[in-house]
Tab-separated table of C-alpha atoms in Angstrom:
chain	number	residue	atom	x	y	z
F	25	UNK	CA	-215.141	-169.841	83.920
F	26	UNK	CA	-217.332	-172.609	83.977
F	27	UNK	CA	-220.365	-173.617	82.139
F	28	UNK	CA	-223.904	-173.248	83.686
F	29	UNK	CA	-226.833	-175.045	82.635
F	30	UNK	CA	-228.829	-172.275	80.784
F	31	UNK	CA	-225.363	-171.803	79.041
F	32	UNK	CA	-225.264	-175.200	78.042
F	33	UNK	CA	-229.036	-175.813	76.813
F	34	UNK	CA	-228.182	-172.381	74.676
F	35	UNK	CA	-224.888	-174.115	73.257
F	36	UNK	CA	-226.606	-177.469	73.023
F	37	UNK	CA	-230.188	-175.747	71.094
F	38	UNK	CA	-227.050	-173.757	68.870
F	39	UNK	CA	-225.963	-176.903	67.632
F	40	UNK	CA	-228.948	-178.744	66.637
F	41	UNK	CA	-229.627	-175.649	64.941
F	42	UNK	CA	-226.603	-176.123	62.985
F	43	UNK	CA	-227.017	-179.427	62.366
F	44	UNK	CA	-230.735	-179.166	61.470
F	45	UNK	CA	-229.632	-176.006	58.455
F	46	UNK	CA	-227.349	-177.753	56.878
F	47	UNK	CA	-229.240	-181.170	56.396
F	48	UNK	CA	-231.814	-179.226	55.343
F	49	UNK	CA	-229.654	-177.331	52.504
F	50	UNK	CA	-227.927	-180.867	51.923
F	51	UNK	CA	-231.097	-183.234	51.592
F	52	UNK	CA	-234.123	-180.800	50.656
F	53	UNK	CA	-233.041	-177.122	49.480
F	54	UNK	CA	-230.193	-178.354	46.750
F	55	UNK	CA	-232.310	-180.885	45.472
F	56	UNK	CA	-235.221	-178.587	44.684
F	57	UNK	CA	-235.985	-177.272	40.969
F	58	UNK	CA	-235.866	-173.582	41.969
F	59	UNK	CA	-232.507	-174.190	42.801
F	60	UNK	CA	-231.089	-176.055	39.746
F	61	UNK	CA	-232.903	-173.320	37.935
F	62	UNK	CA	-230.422	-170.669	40.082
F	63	UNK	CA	-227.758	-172.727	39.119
F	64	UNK	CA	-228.623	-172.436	35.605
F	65	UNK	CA	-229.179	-168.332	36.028
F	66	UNK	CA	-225.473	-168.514	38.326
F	67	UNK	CA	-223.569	-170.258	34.696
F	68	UNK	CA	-225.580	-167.419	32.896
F	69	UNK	CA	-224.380	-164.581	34.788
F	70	UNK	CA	-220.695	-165.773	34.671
F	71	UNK	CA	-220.838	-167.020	30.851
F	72	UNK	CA	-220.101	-170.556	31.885
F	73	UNK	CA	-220.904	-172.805	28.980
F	74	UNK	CA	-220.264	-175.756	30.824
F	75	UNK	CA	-222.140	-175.577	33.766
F	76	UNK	CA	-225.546	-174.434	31.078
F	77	UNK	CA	-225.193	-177.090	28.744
F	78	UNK	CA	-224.801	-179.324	31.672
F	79	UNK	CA	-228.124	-178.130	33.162
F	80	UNK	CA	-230.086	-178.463	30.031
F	81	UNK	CA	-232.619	-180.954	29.605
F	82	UNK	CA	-232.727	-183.709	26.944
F	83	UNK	CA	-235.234	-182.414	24.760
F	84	UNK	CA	-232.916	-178.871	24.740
F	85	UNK	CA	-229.578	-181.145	23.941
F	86	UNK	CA	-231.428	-182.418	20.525
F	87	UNK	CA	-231.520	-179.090	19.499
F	88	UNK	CA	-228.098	-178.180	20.479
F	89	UNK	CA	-226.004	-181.935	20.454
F	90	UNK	CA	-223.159	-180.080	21.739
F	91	UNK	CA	-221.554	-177.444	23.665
F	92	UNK	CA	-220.312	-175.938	20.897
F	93	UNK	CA	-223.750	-175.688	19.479
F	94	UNK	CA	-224.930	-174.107	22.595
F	95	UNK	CA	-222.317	-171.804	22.581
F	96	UNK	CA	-223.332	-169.971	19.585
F	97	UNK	CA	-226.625	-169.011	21.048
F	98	UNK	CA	-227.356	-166.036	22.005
F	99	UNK	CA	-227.926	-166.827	25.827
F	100	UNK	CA	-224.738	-168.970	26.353
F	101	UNK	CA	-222.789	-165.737	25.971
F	102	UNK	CA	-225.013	-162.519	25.653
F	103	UNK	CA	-226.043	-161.853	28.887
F	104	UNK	CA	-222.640	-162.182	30.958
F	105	UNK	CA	-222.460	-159.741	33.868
F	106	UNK	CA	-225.590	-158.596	32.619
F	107	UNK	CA	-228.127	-160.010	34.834
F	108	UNK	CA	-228.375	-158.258	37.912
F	109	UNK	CA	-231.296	-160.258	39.922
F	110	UNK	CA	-233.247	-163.174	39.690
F	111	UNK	CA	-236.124	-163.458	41.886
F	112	UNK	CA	-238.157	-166.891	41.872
F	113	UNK	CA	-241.820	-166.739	42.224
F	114	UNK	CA	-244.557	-169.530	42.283
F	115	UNK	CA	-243.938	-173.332	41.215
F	116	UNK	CA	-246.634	-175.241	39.548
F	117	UNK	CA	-246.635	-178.920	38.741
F	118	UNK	CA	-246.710	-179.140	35.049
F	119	UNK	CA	-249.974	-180.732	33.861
F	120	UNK	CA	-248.335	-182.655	31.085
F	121	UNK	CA	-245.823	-184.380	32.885
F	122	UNK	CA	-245.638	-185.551	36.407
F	123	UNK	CA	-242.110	-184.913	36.982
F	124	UNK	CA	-241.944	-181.328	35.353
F	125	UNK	CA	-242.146	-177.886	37.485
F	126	UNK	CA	-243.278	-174.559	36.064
F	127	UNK	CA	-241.326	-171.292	37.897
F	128	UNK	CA	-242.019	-167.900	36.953
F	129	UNK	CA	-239.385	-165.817	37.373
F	130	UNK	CA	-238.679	-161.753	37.420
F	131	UNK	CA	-235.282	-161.330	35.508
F	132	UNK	CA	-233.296	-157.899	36.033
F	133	UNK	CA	-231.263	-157.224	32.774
F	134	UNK	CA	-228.611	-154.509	32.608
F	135	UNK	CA	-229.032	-152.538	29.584
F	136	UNK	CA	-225.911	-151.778	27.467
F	137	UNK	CA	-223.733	-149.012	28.223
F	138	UNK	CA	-222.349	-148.007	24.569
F	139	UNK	CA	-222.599	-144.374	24.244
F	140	UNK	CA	-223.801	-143.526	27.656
F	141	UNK	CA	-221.805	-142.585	30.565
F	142	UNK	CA	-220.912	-144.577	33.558
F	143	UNK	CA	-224.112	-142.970	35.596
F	144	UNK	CA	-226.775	-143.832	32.487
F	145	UNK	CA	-226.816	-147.199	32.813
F	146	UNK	CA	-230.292	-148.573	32.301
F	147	UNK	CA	-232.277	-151.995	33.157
F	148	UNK	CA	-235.148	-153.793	32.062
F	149	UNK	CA	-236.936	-156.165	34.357
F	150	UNK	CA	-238.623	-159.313	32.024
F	151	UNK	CA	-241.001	-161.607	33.407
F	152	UNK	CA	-240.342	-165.276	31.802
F	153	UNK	CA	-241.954	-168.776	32.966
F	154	UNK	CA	-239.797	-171.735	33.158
F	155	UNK	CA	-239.973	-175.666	32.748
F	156	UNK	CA	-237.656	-177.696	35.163
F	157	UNK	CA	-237.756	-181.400	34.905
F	158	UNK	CA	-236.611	-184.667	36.105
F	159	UNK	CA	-234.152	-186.271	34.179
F	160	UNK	CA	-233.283	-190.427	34.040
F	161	UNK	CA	-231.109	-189.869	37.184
F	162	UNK	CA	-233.628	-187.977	38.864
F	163	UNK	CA	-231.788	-184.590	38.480
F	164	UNK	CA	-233.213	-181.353	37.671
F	165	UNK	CA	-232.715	-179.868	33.834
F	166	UNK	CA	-233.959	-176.603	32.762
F	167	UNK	CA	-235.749	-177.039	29.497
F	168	UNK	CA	-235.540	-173.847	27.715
F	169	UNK	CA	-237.477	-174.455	24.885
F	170	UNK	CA	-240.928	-174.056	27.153
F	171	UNK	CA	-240.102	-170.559	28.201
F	172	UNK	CA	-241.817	-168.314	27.326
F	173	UNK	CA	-239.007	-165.913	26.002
């Protein structure tokens, strides 16, 4: 079979596509605060200490100097497999610093199943505001501190 021309402008238009999605993911969507902010909410879910204290701003690391600090709080662990959505809403430029972000979020929290059977599991939905800033390398850290929960 050979290749027409309206085959080939489809191919050629599929490609650019492509190409055009993942710079954008590469240059503009991973370097965005919502999304270091899902990161943050991704470590959460899991329970991965790491990748939390490692997305924690430098006002947030004087309160906890280390991981193992961190780890004790309530957050690091307590909510494991217990988040079931995240859902990002507006972004406001912080009016105290330039380089900070404000992003409400809508949180969907499993509720504990002790004493209940499989089918009365409950959830809460919490509505929380969040500070994402800049850092020295110009990376996004969640600064937890300014939330409002």
């Amino acid at each position: 079979m050979r290749i027409g021309g309206p085959e080939a402008i489809v191919f050629v238009m599929l490609i650019v596509g492509a190409f055009l999605g993942v710079k954008y993911y590469f240059q503009t969507y991973s370097k965005a605060p919502a999304y270091a902010l899902g990161q943050f909410f991704s470590a959460v879910k899991t329970g991965n200490v790491d990748a939390q204290y490692a997305l924690l701003d430098a006002d947030d690391k004087q309160f906890f100097p280390d991981k193992q600090s961190y780890s004790k709080a309530p957050l690091a662990h307590g909510y494991s497999a217990r988040i079931e959505n995240v859902a990002f809403g507006n972004e406001t430029k912080a009016a105290q610093h330039g380089d900070a972000v404000t992003i409400d979020a809508v949180i969907s929290v499993r509720g504990t199943a002790k004493g209940k059977e499989l089918y009365q599991q409950s959830s809460q939905t919490v509505q929380d505001s969040y500070t994402v800033r800049k850092d020295s390398n110009g990376d996004w850290k969640v600064v937890l501190s300014k939330s409002k929960l």
